[in-house]
XYZ file of N, CA, C and O in Angstrom:
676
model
N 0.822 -1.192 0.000
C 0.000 0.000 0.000
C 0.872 1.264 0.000
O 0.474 2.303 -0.527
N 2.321 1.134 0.728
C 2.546 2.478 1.056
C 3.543 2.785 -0.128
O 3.881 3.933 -0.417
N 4.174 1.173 -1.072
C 4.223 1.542 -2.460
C 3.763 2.268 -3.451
O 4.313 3.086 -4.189
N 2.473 1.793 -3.364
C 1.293 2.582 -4.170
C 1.259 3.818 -4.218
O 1.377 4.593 -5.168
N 1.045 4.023 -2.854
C 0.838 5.904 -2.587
C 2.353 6.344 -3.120
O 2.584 7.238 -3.934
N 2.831 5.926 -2.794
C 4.448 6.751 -3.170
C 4.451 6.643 -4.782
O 4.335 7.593 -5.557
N 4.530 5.959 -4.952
C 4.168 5.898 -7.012
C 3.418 6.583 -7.106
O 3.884 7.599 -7.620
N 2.477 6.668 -6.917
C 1.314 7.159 -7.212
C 1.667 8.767 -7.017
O 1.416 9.338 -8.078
N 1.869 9.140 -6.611
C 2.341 10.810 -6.007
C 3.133 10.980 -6.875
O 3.041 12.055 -7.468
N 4.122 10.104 -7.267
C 5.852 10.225 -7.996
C 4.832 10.348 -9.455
O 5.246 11.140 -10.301
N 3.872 9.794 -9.685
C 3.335 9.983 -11.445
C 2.412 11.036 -10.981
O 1.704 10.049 -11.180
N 1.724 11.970 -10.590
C 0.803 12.504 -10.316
C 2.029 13.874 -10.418
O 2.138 14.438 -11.506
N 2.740 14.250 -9.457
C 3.575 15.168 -9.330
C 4.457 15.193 -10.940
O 4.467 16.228 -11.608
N 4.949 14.306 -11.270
C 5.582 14.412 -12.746
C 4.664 14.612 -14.084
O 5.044 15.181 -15.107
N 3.744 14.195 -13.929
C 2.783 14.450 -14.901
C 2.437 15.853 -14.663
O 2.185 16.447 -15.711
N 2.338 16.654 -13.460
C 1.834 17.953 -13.834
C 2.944 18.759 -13.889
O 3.105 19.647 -14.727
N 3.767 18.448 -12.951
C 5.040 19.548 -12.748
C 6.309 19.195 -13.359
O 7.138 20.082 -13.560
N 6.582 17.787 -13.726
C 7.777 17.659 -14.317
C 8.167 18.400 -15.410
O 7.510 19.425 -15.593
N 9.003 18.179 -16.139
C 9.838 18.418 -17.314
C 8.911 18.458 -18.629
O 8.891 19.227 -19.590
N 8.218 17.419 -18.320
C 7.401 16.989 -19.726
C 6.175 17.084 -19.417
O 5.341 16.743 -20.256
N 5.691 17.651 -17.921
C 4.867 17.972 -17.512
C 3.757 18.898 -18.325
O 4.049 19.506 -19.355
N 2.325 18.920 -17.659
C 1.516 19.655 -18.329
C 1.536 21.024 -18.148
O 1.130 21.811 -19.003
N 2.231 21.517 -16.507
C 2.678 23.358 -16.851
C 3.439 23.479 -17.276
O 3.713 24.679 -17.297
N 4.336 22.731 -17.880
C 5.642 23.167 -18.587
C 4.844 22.987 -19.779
O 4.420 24.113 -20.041
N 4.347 22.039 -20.777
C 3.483 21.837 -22.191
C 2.945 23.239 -22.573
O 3.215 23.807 -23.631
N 1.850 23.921 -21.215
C 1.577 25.371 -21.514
C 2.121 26.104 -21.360
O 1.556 27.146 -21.694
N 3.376 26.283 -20.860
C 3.983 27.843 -20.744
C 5.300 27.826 -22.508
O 5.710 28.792 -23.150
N 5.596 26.147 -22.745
C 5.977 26.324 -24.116
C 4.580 26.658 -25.133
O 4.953 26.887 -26.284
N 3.300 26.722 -24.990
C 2.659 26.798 -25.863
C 2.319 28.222 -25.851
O 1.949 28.907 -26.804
N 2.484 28.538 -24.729
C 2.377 30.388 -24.803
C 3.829 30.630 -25.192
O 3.786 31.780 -25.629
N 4.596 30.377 -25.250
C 5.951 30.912 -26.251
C 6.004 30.528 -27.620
O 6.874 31.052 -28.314
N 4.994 29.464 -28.276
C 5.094 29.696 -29.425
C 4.276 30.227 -30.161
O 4.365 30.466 -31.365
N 3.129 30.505 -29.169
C 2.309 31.492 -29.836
C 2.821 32.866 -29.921
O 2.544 33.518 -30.927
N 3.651 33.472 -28.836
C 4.413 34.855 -28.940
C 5.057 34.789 -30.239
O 4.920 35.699 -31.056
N 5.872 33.576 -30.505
C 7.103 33.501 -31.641
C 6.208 33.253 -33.156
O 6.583 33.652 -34.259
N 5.247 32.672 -32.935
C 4.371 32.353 -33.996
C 4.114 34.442 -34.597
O 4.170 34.959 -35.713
N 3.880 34.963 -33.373
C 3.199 36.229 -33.714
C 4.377 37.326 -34.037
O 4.203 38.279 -34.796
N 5.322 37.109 -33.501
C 6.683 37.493 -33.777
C 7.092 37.269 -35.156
O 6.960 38.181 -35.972
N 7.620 36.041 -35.524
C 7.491 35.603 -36.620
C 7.222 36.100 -37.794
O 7.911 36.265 -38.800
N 5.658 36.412 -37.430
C 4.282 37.060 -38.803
C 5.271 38.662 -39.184
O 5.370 39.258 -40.257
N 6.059 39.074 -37.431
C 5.562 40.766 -37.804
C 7.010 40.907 -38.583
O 7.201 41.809 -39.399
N 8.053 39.881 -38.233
C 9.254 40.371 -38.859
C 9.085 39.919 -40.459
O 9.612 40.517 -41.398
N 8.435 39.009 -40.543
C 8.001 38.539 -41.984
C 7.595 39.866 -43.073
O 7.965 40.034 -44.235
N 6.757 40.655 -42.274
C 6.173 41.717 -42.775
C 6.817 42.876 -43.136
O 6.572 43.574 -44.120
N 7.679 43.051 -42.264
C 8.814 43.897 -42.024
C 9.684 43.805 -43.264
O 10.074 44.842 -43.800
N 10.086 42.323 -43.860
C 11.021 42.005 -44.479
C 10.379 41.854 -45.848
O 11.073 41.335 -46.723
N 9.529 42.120 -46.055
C 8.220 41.922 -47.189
C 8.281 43.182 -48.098
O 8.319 43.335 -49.319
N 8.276 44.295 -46.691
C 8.146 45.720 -46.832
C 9.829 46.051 -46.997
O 9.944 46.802 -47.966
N 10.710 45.856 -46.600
C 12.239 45.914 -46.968
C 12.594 45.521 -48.231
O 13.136 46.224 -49.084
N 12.278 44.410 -48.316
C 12.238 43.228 -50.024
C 12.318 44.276 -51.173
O 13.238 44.648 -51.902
N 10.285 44.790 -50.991
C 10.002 45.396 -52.181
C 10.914 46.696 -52.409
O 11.613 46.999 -53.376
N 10.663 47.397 -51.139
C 12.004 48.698 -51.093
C 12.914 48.496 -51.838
O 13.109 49.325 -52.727
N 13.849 47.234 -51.724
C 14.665 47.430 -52.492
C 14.240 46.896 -54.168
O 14.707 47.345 -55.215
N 13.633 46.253 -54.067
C 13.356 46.071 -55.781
C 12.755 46.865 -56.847
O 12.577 46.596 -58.036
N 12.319 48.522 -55.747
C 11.837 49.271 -56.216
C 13.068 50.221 -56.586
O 13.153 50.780 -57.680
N 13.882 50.329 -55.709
C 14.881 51.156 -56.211
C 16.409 50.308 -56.889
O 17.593 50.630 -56.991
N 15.770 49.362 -57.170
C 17.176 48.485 -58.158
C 16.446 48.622 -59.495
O 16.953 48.407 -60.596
N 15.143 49.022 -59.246
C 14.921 48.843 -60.879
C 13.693 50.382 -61.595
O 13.316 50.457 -62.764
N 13.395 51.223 -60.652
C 13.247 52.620 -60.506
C 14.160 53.417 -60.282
O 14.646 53.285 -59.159
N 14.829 54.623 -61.239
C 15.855 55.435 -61.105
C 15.094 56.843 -60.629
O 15.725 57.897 -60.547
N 13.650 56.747 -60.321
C 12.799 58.048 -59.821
C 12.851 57.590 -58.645
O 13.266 58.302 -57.731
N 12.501 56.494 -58.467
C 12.531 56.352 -56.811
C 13.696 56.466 -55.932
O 13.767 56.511 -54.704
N 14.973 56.518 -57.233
C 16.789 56.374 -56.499
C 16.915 57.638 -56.070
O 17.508 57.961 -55.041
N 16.146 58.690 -57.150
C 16.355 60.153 -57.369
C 15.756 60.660 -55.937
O 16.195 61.573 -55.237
N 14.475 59.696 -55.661
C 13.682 60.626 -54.441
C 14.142 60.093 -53.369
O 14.080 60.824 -52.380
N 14.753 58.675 -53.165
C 15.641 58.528 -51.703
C 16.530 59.169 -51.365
O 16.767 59.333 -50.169
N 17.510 59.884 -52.643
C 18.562 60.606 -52.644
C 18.398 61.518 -51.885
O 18.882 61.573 -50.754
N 17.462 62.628 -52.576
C 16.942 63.905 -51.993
C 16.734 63.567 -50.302
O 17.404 64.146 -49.447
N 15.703 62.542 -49.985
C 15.457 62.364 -48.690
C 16.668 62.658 -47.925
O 16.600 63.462 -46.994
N 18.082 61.923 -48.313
C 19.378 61.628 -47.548
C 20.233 62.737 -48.122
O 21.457 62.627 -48.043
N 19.726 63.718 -48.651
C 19.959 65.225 -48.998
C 21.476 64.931 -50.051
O 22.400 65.744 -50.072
N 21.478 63.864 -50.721
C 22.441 64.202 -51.844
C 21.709 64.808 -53.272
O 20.581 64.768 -53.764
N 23.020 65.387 -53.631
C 22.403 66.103 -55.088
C 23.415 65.199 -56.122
O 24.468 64.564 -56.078
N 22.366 65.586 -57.065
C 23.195 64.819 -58.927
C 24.118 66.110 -59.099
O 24.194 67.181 -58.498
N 24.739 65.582 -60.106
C 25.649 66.892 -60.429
C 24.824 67.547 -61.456
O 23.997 67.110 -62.256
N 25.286 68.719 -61.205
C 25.141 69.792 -61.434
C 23.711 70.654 -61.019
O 23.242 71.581 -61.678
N 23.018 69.959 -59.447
C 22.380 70.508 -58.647
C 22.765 71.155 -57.831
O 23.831 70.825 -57.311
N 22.036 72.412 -57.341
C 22.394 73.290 -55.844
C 21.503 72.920 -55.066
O 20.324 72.975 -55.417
N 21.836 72.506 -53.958
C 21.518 72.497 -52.700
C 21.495 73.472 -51.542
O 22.431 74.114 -51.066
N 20.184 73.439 -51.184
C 20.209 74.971 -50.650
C 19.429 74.477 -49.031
O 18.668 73.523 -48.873
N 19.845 75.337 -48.102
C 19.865 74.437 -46.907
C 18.852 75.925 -45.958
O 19.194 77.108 -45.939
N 17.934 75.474 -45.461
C 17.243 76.652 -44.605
C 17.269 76.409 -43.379
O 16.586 75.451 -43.020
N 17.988 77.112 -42.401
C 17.838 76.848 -40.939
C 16.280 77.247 -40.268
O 15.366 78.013 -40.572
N 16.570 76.205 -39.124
C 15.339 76.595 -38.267
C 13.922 75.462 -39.363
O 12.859 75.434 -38.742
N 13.877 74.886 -40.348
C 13.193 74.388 -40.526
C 13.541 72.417 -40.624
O 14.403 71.961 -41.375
N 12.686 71.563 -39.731
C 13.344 70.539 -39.790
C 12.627 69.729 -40.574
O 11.398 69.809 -40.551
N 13.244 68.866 -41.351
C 13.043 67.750 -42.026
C 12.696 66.951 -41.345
O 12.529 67.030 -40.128
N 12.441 65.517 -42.456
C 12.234 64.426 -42.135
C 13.493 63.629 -41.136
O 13.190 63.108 -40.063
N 14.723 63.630 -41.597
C 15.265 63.524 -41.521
C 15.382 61.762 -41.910
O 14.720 61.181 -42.770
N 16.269 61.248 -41.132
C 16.751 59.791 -41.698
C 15.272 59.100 -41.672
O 14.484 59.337 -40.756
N 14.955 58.203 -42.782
C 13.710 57.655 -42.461
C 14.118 56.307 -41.037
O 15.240 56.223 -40.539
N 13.201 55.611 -40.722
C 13.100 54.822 -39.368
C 12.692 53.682 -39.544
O 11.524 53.494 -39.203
N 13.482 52.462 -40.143
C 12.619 51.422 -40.569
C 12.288 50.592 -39.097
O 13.206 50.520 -38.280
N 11.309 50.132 -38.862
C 10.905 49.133 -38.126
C 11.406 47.765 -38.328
O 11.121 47.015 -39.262
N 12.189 47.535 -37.334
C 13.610 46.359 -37.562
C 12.208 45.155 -37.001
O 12.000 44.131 -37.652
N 11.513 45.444 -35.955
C 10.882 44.991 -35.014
C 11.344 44.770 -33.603
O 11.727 45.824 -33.094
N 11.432 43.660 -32.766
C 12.062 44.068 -31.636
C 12.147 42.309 -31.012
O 11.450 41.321 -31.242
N 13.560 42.585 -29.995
C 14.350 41.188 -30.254
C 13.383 40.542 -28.783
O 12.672 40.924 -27.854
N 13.893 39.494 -29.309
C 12.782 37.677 -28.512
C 13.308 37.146 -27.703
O 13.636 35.986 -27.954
N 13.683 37.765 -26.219
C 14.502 36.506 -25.621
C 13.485 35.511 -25.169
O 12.413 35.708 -24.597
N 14.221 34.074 -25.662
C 13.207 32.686 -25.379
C 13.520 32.832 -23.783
O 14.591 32.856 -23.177
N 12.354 32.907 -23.401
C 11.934 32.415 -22.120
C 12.290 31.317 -20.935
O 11.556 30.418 -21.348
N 12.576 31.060 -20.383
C 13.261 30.058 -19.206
C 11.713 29.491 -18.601
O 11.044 30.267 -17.918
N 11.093 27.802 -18.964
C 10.370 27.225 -18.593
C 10.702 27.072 -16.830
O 11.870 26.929 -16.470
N 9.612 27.117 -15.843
C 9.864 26.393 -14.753
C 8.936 25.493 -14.777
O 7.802 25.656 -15.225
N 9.540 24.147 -14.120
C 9.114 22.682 -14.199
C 10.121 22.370 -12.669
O 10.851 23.163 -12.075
N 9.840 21.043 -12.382
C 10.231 21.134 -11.171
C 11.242 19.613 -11.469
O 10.699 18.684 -12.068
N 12.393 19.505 -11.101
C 13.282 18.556 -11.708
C 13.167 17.197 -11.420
O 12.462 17.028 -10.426
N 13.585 16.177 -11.902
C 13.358 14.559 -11.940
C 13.415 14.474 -9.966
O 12.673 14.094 -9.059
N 14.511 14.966 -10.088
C 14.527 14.283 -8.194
C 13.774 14.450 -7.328
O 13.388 13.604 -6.521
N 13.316 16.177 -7.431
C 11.933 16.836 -6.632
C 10.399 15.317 -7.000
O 10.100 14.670 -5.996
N 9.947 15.094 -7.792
C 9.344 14.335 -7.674
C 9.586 13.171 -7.229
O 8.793 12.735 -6.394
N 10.567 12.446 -7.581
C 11.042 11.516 -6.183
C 10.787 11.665 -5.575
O 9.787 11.131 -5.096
N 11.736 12.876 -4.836
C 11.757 12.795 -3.546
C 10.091 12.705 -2.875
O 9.857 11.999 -1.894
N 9.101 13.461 -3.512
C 7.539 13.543 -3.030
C 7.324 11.962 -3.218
O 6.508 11.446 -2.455
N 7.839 11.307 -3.965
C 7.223 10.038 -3.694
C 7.369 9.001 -2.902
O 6.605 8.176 -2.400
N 9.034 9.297 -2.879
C 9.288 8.710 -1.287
C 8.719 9.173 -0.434
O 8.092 8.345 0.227
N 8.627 10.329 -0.069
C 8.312 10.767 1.209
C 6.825 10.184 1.435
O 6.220 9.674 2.378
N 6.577 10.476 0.261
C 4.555 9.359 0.849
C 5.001 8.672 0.762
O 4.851 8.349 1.940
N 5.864 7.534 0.194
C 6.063 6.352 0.780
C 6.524 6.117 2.099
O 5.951 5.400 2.920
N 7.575 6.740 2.277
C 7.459 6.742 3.743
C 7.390 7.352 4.839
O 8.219 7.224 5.739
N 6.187 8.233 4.889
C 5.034 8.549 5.580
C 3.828 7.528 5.605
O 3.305 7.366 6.708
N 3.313 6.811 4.524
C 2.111 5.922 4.560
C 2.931 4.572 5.582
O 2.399 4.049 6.561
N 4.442 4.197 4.986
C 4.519 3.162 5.888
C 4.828 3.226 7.189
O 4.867 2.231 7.913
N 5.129 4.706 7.669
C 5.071 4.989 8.940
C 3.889 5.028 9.833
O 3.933 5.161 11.056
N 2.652 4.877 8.981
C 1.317 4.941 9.298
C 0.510 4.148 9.455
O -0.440 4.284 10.227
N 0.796 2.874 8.546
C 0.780 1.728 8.000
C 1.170 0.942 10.032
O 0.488 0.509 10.962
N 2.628 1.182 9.745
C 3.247 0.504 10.787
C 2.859 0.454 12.340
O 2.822 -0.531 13.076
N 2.494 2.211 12.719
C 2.010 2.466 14.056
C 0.815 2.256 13.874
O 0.294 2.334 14.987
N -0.231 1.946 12.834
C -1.318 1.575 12.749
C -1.631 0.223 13.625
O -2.572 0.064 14.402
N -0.676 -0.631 13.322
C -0.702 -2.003 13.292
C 0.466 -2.138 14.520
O 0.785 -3.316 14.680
N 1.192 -1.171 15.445
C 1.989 -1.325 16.313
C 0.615 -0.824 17.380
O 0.353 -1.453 18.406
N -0.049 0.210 17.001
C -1.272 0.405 17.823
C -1.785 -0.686 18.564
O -2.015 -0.619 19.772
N -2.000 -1.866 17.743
C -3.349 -2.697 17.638
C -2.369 -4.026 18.798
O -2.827 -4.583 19.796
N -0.997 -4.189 18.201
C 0.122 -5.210 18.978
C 0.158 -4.865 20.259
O 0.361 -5.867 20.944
N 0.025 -3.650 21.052
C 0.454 -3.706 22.389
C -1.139 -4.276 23.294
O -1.067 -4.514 24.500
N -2.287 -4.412 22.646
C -3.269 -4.839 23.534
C -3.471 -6.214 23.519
O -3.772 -7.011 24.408
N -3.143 -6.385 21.785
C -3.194 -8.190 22.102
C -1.385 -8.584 23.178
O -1.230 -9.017 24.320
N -0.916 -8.391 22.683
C 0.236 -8.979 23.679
C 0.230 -8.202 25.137
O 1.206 -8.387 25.864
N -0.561 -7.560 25.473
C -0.833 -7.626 27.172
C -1.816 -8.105 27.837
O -1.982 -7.997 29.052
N -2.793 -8.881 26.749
C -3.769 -9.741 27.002
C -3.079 -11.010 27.559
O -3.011 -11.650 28.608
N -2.562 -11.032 26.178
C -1.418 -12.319 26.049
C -0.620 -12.842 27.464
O -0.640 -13.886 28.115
N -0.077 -11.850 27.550
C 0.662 -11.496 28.666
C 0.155 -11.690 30.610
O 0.772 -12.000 31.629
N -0.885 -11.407 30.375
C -1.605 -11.397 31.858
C -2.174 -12.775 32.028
O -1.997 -13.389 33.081
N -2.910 -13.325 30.936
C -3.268 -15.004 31.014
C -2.325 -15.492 31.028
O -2.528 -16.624 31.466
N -1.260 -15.352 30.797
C 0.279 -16.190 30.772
C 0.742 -16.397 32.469
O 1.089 -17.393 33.103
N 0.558 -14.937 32.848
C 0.759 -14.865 34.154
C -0.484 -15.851 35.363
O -0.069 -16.516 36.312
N -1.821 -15.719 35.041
C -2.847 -16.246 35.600
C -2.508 -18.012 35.924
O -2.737 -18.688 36.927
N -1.804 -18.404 34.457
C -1.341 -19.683 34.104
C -0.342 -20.405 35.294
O -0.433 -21.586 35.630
N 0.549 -19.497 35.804
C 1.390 -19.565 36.939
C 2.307 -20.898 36.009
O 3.498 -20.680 35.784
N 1.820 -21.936 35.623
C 2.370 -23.092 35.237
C 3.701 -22.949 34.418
O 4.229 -24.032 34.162
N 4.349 -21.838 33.955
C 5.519 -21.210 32.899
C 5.371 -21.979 31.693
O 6.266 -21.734 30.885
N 4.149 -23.217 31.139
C 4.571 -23.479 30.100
C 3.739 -22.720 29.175
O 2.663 -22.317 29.617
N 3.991 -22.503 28.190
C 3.421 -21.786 27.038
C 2.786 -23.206 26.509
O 3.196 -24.325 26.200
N 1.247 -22.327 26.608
C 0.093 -23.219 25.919
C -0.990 -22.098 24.960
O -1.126 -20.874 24.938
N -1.558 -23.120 24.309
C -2.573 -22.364 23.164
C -3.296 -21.091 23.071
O -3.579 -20.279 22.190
N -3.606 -21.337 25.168
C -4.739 -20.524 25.214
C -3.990 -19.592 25.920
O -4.756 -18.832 26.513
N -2.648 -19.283 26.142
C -2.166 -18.534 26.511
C -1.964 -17.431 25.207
O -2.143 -16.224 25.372
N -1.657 -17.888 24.195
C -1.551 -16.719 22.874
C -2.725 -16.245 22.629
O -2.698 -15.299 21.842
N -4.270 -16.697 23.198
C -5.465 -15.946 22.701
C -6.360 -16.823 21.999
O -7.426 -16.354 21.598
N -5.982 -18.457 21.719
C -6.390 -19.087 21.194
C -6.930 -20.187 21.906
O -6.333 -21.220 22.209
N -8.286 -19.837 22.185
C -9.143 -21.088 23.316
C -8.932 -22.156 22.900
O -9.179 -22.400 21.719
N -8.466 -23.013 23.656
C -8.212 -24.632 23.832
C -9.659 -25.481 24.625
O -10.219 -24.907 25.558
N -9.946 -26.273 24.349
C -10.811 -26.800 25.106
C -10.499 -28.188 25.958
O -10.995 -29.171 25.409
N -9.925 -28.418 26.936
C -9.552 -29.640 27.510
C -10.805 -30.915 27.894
O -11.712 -30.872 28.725
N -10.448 -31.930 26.996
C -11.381 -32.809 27.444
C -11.870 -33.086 28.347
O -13.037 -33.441 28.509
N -10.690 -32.916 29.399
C -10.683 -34.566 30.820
C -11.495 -33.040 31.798
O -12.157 -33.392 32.774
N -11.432 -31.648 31.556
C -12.061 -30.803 32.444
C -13.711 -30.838 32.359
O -14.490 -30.684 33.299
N -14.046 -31.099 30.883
C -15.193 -30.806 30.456
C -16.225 -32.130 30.772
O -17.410 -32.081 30.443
């Protein structure tokens, strides 16, 4: 029995809390839903970068108007500069923003052991004084008819077990 319980605790405790456990199963499933969504936005990001550039590898109006943005001139342009009024200045691409993977807590191979020993032995400590309870009344039963007996030999009905003598009856 006090096997049982101790197994029994040792799969109960590992099944929810271990390693491969079911709060560890959900706290990786909420990280891949973050990374799943992560994922989508840098995808998008890089979608929108992609075309950027395939627009200006193969558009020389669009080379002309990034230029201007980053304030170079073609030759034989003047560039003329007004203080006190501000530009755009550098445009700002949205890189997106970095993922540190997360650190699961789960509770390690031995921690559940150890819970399973310990109900194991706690139940057989329970088990034992259960049944050490029950030993000290029969053996002082035992004990006092032994004494009543005066005779010192150990007979049947001295352990608790009525004998019936013929030649009395």
């Amino acid at each position: 029995m006090a096997a049982f319980a101790g197994t029994l605790v040792y799969v109960i405790v590992s099944l929810l809390g271990g390693k491969d456990g079911i709060f560890a199963t959900r706290q990786l499933e909420a990280q891949k839903v973050l990374i799943t969504k992560h994922t989508a936005e840098v995808q998008a990001i890089n979608d929108e970068l992609t075309l950027e550039n395939e627009i200006l590898y193969r558009d020389s109006v669009a080379i002309m108007a990034e230029a201007k943005k980053l304030d170079l001139v073609q030759d034989g342009e003047k560039l003329v500069k007004i203080n006190g009024l501000k530009g755009d200045g550098q445009p700002v691409y949205n890189t997106g923003s970095v993922m540190v993977r997360q650190d699961i807590f789960y509770l390690p191979e031995w921690v559940c052991k150890l819970f399973g020993v310990l109900v194991f032995v706690l139940v057989l400590l329970i088990l034992v004084l259960k049944d050490f309870a029950h030993f000290p009344a029969t053996a002082k039963a035992t004990h006092t008819r032994a004494k009543k007996e005066s005779s010192g030999v150990y007979t049947p009905a001295s352990a608790g077990v009525p004998i019936y003598d013929m030649r009395k009856v």
